[in-house]
Amino acid sequence: MKKLINAPETVLAESLDGFALAHANLVELGEERKFVRRKQLTPGKVALISGGGSGHEPLHAGFVGRGMLDAACPGQIFTSPTPDQIVAAMQSVDSGAGSVLIVKNYEGDVMNFDMAAEMAEGNVRTVIVDDDVAVDRSTYSTGRRGVAGTLIVEKLVGAAAEQGRDIERLAALGKAVNSRTRSMGVALTSCTVPAAGTPTFVLGENEMELGVGIHGEPGRRRVKLDRADAIAEDLVAPIVEDLAPGNGRECILLINGFGGTPLSELYLMVNAAMTRLRARGVRVARFLTGNYVTSLEMAGCSITLTELNDDWLSLWDAPVHTPALHWGQA
């Protein structure tokens, strides 16, 4: 295992310290590094809190800032944050308007965020993200996994919260955006969790995992490595079939890298995906391309499609200023 670390047990703490130093104008660490929070809160605004296992950077801490999250709780690598972390984060950013928890649909995350919501004082709503079409809803007891579509939910709900919308409207918005968002990914290599020291799974030189999860969970099938155009078809087809966007409706297209894929290949996948989307009559109004919801150093990518309406388009375009995502005058 070759990694830029001092010791597996100190990776998260030292990474969070560096993150806080690098973005000291935007964020600060909570006590005992339990959470990352916005440096400047908006009084009277509903607080948005998310989190999950580390190793998916910049998700979630990289999306803390104006126009997105108020706080994020980092668990150990690929391990859910604890309820006390989440409660501490909620208390730190509470302005009296309540909190919306945005949670990826993994058993540990859902359980711990639910416990935190029960422990916390005040008005709390939860939005579960389950955008991964690689698995049937009946495959796991918890249903579909939450993957890169989490970014879309956090951005749109974050913009709406910045406008001053109340907690009920924000929770309803998050659930609606999730219902119109679909994702699917492919892995070309595995990743190595520092504490384990060995790859999470093994792929042959000419193999790829189609429909992989962001922790390396198996997807639809392991197949022979193919051309980018064929991979794009394998990802786009089930997404469009499941989402079934309305005729003429505009969408956001997110091509997300898993951490080990160069931008040149991700942009190539933008081109390949667009060819297949146009052939299906899908209109793309906004693009986002890069490594946003990663799996350590895994090579591969995911495709996410969100169907828009006029309100959601304006929320996507609204200013945002976080360590990992920023545009407009936020």
Coordinates of C-alpha atoms in Angstrom, one line a residue:
M1 CA 0.0 0.0 0.0
K2 CA 1.4 3.4 -1.1
K3 CA -0.4 6.3 0.4
L4 CA 0.6 9.8 1.7
I5 CA -0.1 9.0 5.4
N6 CA 1.7 8.9 8.7
A7 CA -0.4 6.1 10.2
P8 CA -3.8 4.5 9.3
E9 CA -5.3 5.5 12.7
T10 CA -4.5 9.2 12.3
V11 CA -5.5 9.7 8.6
L12 CA -8.9 11.2 9.3
A13 CA -7.8 13.6 12.1
E14 CA -4.8 14.9 10.2
S15 CA -6.8 15.3 7.0
L16 CA -9.5 17.2 8.8
D17 CA -6.9 19.5 10.3
G18 CA -5.4 20.2 6.9
F19 CA -8.9 20.8 5.4
A20 CA -9.7 23.3 8.1
L21 CA -6.4 25.1 7.6
A22 CA -6.8 25.2 3.8
H23 CA -10.4 26.6 3.9
A24 CA -10.2 28.7 7.1
N25 CA -12.1 31.5 5.5
L26 CA -15.2 29.2 4.9
V27 CA -15.2 26.5 7.6
E28 CA -14.1 25.5 11.1
L29 CA -13.8 22.2 13.0
G30 CA -16.1 21.4 15.9
E31 CA -14.8 20.2 19.2
E32 CA -12.9 16.9 18.9
R33 CA -13.3 17.1 15.2
K34 CA -16.8 15.8 15.4
F35 CA -18.0 18.0 12.6
V36 CA -17.2 20.7 10.0
R37 CA -19.4 23.8 10.1
R38 CA -19.8 27.0 8.2
K39 CA -17.7 29.8 9.7
Q40 CA -20.5 32.3 9.1
L41 CA -24.1 31.2 9.7
T42 CA -27.2 32.9 8.4
P43 CA -29.5 33.9 11.3
G44 CA -33.0 32.4 11.2
K45 CA -32.2 30.0 8.4
V46 CA -33.1 26.3 8.6
A47 CA -29.9 24.3 9.2
L48 CA -28.8 21.6 6.7
I49 CA -26.6 18.8 8.1
S50 CA -25.2 15.8 6.3
G51 CA -22.4 13.4 6.7
G52 CA -21.2 9.8 6.3
G53 CA -18.0 7.8 6.1
S54 CA -14.9 9.6 5.0
G55 CA -13.1 8.5 1.8
H56 CA -15.7 10.2 -0.5
E57 CA -14.2 13.7 -0.5
P58 CA -15.2 16.3 -1.2
L59 CA -18.5 14.8 -0.1
H60 CA -19.6 16.0 2.5
A61 CA -17.3 18.5 4.2
G62 CA -16.4 20.0 0.9
F63 CA -20.0 21.2 0.4
V64 CA -20.2 23.1 3.7
G65 CA -20.6 26.8 3.0
R66 CA -23.0 29.4 1.8
G67 CA -25.7 27.9 -0.5
M68 CA -25.2 24.3 0.6
L69 CA -24.6 22.6 4.0
D70 CA -24.3 24.3 7.4
A71 CA -22.4 21.3 8.8
A72 CA -21.1 17.9 7.9
C73 CA -20.2 14.9 10.1
P74 CA -17.2 12.8 9.0
G75 CA -17.1 9.2 10.1
Q76 CA -14.0 7.1 9.9
I77 CA -13.3 5.9 6.3
F78 CA -16.4 4.1 5.0
T79 CA -17.9 4.2 8.5
S80 CA -21.0 6.1 9.5
P81 CA -20.6 9.1 11.9
T82 CA -21.9 8.5 15.4
P83 CA -25.2 9.9 16.7
D84 CA -23.3 12.2 19.2
Q85 CA -21.4 13.7 16.3
I86 CA -24.6 14.5 14.5
V87 CA -26.3 15.9 17.6
A88 CA -23.3 18.1 18.3
A89 CA -23.3 19.4 14.7
M90 CA -27.1 20.2 14.9
Q91 CA -26.6 22.1 18.1
S92 CA -23.7 24.1 16.7
V93 CA -25.6 25.4 13.7
D94 CA -29.1 25.6 15.1
S95 CA -30.7 29.1 14.6
G96 CA -34.1 28.2 15.9
A97 CA -35.7 27.4 12.6
G98 CA -35.1 23.6 12.7
S99 CA -32.8 21.2 10.9
V100 CA -33.0 19.1 7.8
L101 CA -30.8 16.0 7.7
I102 CA -29.7 14.8 4.3
V103 CA -28.7 11.1 4.5
K104 CA -27.4 8.6 2.0
N105 CA -29.4 5.4 2.1
Y106 CA -27.0 3.1 3.9
E107 CA -28.1 1.2 6.9
G108 CA -25.5 2.6 9.3
D109 CA -26.0 6.2 8.2
V110 CA -29.8 6.0 8.4
M111 CA -29.8 4.3 11.8
N112 CA -27.4 6.9 13.3
F113 CA -29.0 9.9 11.8
D114 CA -32.4 8.6 13.0
M115 CA -31.0 8.2 16.5
A116 CA -29.6 11.7 16.4
A117 CA -32.9 13.1 15.3
E118 CA -34.6 11.4 18.3
M119 CA -32.0 12.7 20.7
A120 CA -31.9 16.3 19.4
E121 CA -34.2 19.0 20.7
G122 CA -36.1 21.1 18.2
N123 CA -37.7 20.6 14.8
V124 CA -35.9 18.0 12.7
R125 CA -36.8 16.5 9.2
T126 CA -34.9 13.8 7.3
V127 CA -34.3 13.4 3.6
I128 CA -33.1 10.0 2.4
V129 CA -31.2 9.9 -0.9
D130 CA -31.5 6.6 -2.8
D131 CA -30.6 7.4 -6.4
D132 CA -28.5 4.3 -7.4
V133 CA -30.4 2.4 -10.1
A134 CA -27.7 -0.4 -10.2
V135 CA -29.6 -2.4 -7.6
D136 CA -33.3 -3.2 -7.4
R137 CA -35.1 -1.6 -4.4
S138 CA -35.7 -5.2 -3.1
T139 CA -32.1 -6.2 -3.3
Y140 CA -31.2 -4.7 0.1
S141 CA -33.4 -4.4 3.2
T142 CA -32.8 -0.6 3.1
G143 CA -33.5 -0.3 -0.6
R144 CA -31.4 1.6 -3.2
R145 CA -28.1 3.1 -2.2
G146 CA -27.5 6.9 -2.0
V147 CA -24.6 7.9 -4.2
A148 CA -23.6 11.0 -6.3
G149 CA -27.2 12.3 -6.5
T150 CA -26.6 13.4 -2.9
L151 CA -24.7 16.4 -4.3
I152 CA -27.7 17.5 -6.4
V153 CA -30.0 17.3 -3.4
E154 CA -27.6 19.2 -1.1
K155 CA -27.2 22.0 -3.7
L156 CA -30.9 22.5 -4.5
V157 CA -32.1 22.3 -0.9
G158 CA -29.1 24.4 0.2
A159 CA -30.1 27.2 -2.2
A160 CA -33.7 27.0 -1.1
A161 CA -32.7 27.3 2.5
E162 CA -30.6 30.3 1.7
Q163 CA -33.7 31.9 0.3
G164 CA -35.4 31.4 3.7
R165 CA -37.8 28.6 2.8
D166 CA -39.3 26.9 5.9
I167 CA -38.4 23.4 7.1
E168 CA -41.5 21.7 5.6
R169 CA -40.9 23.1 2.2
L170 CA -37.2 22.2 2.3
A171 CA -37.9 18.6 3.4
A172 CA -40.5 18.2 0.6
L173 CA -38.1 19.7 -1.9
G174 CA -35.3 17.3 -0.9
K175 CA -37.6 14.3 -1.3
A176 CA -38.9 15.5 -4.6
V177 CA -35.4 16.1 -6.0
N178 CA -34.3 12.7 -4.9
S179 CA -37.4 11.2 -6.6
R180 CA -36.3 12.8 -9.9
T181 CA -32.6 11.8 -9.7
R182 CA -30.9 8.6 -10.9
S183 CA -27.3 7.4 -10.8
M184 CA -25.1 4.5 -11.8
G185 CA -21.4 3.9 -11.7
V186 CA -18.6 1.7 -13.1
A187 CA -15.3 0.7 -11.4
L188 CA -12.1 0.0 -13.4
T189 CA -10.0 -0.6 -10.2
S190 CA -10.6 -1.2 -6.5
C191 CA -9.6 1.1 -3.7
T192 CA -7.6 0.5 -0.6
V193 CA -8.9 1.5 2.9
P194 CA -5.7 2.5 4.9
A195 CA -6.7 0.5 7.9
A196 CA -7.1 -2.6 5.8
G197 CA -4.0 -2.2 3.7
T198 CA -5.3 -4.3 0.8
P199 CA -7.7 -3.6 -2.0
T200 CA -11.4 -3.9 -1.1
F201 CA -12.0 -6.2 -4.1
V202 CA -9.9 -7.5 -7.0
L203 CA -10.6 -6.8 -10.7
G204 CA -8.7 -8.6 -13.4
E205 CA -6.7 -6.5 -15.9
N206 CA -9.5 -6.7 -18.4
E207 CA -12.4 -6.6 -16.0
M208 CA -14.7 -3.8 -14.8
E209 CA -17.5 -3.8 -12.2
L210 CA -20.7 -2.3 -13.6
G211 CA -23.0 -0.7 -11.1
V212 CA -20.4 -0.5 -8.3
G213 CA -21.3 1.2 -5.0
I214 CA -19.2 4.0 -3.6
H215 CA -17.7 1.7 -0.9
G216 CA -16.8 -0.9 -3.5
E217 CA -20.0 -2.9 -3.1
P218 CA -20.7 -5.1 -6.1
G219 CA -23.1 -3.9 -8.7
R220 CA -25.1 -5.5 -11.5
R221 CA -22.3 -7.6 -12.9
R222 CA -18.6 -8.0 -13.5
V223 CA -17.9 -7.8 -17.2
K224 CA -15.0 -7.5 -19.7
L225 CA -13.5 -4.0 -20.0
D226 CA -15.1 -2.2 -22.9
R227 CA -14.9 1.0 -24.9
A228 CA -16.1 4.2 -23.3
D229 CA -19.0 4.5 -25.7
A230 CA -20.3 1.0 -24.6
I231 CA -19.8 1.9 -20.9
A232 CA -21.7 5.1 -21.4
E233 CA -24.6 3.1 -23.0
D234 CA -24.5 0.6 -20.1
L235 CA -24.9 3.5 -17.6
V236 CA -27.3 5.8 -19.5
A237 CA -29.8 3.2 -20.6
P238 CA -30.9 2.0 -17.1
I239 CA -30.9 5.6 -15.8
V240 CA -33.1 7.0 -18.5
E241 CA -35.4 3.9 -18.4
D242 CA -35.9 4.2 -14.6
L243 CA -36.2 8.1 -14.5
A244 CA -38.3 8.3 -17.6
P245 CA -37.9 12.1 -18.0
G246 CA -40.9 14.0 -19.5
N247 CA -40.8 15.0 -23.1
G248 CA -38.8 18.2 -23.5
R249 CA -37.9 18.5 -19.8
E250 CA -34.4 19.7 -19.1
C251 CA -31.9 17.8 -16.9
I252 CA -28.7 18.2 -15.0
L253 CA -25.9 15.8 -16.1
L254 CA -23.3 15.0 -13.5
I255 CA -20.3 13.0 -14.6
N256 CA -18.6 12.1 -11.3
G257 CA -15.1 10.6 -10.9
F258 CA -14.4 8.1 -8.2
G259 CA -11.0 9.6 -7.3
G260 CA -8.6 7.9 -9.6
T261 CA -9.9 9.0 -13.0
P262 CA -8.3 11.9 -14.9
L263 CA -10.5 14.8 -16.0
S264 CA -9.7 14.1 -19.7
E265 CA -11.5 10.7 -19.3
L266 CA -14.4 12.2 -17.5
Y267 CA -14.9 14.8 -20.2
L268 CA -14.7 12.0 -22.7
M269 CA -17.6 10.4 -20.8
V270 CA -19.5 13.6 -21.0
N271 CA -19.3 13.4 -24.8
A272 CA -20.2 9.7 -24.8
A273 CA -23.2 10.2 -22.4
M274 CA -24.5 13.2 -24.4
T275 CA -24.6 11.2 -27.6
R276 CA -26.8 8.6 -26.0
L277 CA -29.0 11.1 -24.2
R278 CA -29.6 13.1 -27.3
A279 CA -30.6 9.9 -29.1
R280 CA -33.2 9.3 -26.4
G281 CA -34.5 12.9 -26.6
V282 CA -33.1 13.9 -23.3
R283 CA -32.2 17.6 -23.0
V284 CA -29.3 18.6 -20.7
A285 CA -29.5 22.2 -19.4
R286 CA -26.6 22.1 -16.9
F287 CA -23.4 20.1 -16.6
L288 CA -21.1 19.2 -13.7
T289 CA -17.9 17.2 -14.3
G290 CA -15.3 16.2 -11.8
N291 CA -14.4 14.1 -8.7
Y292 CA -17.1 15.0 -6.3
V293 CA -18.3 11.8 -4.7
T294 CA -15.3 9.6 -4.6
S295 CA -14.2 6.2 -3.3
L296 CA -10.6 7.0 -2.2
E297 CA -8.4 6.2 -5.3
M298 CA -10.9 4.0 -7.2
A299 CA -10.7 4.5 -11.0
G300 CA -14.1 4.8 -12.7
C301 CA -17.0 7.1 -12.8
S302 CA -20.7 7.5 -12.3
I303 CA -23.4 9.2 -14.3
T304 CA -26.2 11.1 -12.6
L305 CA -29.3 12.6 -14.2
T306 CA -31.8 14.9 -12.5
E307 CA -34.9 16.1 -14.2
L308 CA -35.5 19.8 -13.6
N309 CA -38.3 22.3 -13.4
D310 CA -38.0 26.1 -13.6
D311 CA -37.7 26.4 -9.8
W312 CA -35.0 23.7 -9.5
L313 CA -33.0 25.2 -12.4
S314 CA -32.9 28.6 -10.6
L315 CA -31.9 26.9 -7.4
W316 CA -29.0 25.1 -9.2
D317 CA -27.9 28.4 -10.7
A318 CA -28.1 30.2 -7.4
P319 CA -24.8 31.3 -5.9
V320 CA -22.8 28.8 -3.9
H321 CA -19.5 29.2 -2.0
T322 CA -18.0 26.0 -0.5
P323 CA -14.5 24.5 -0.6
A324 CA -15.5 22.2 -3.5
L325 CA -18.3 24.0 -5.3
H326 CA -18.5 27.7 -6.0
W327 CA -20.1 30.0 -8.5
G328 CA -22.0 33.3 -8.5
Q329 CA -21.6 36.0 -5.9
A330 CA -22.2 34.0 -2.7

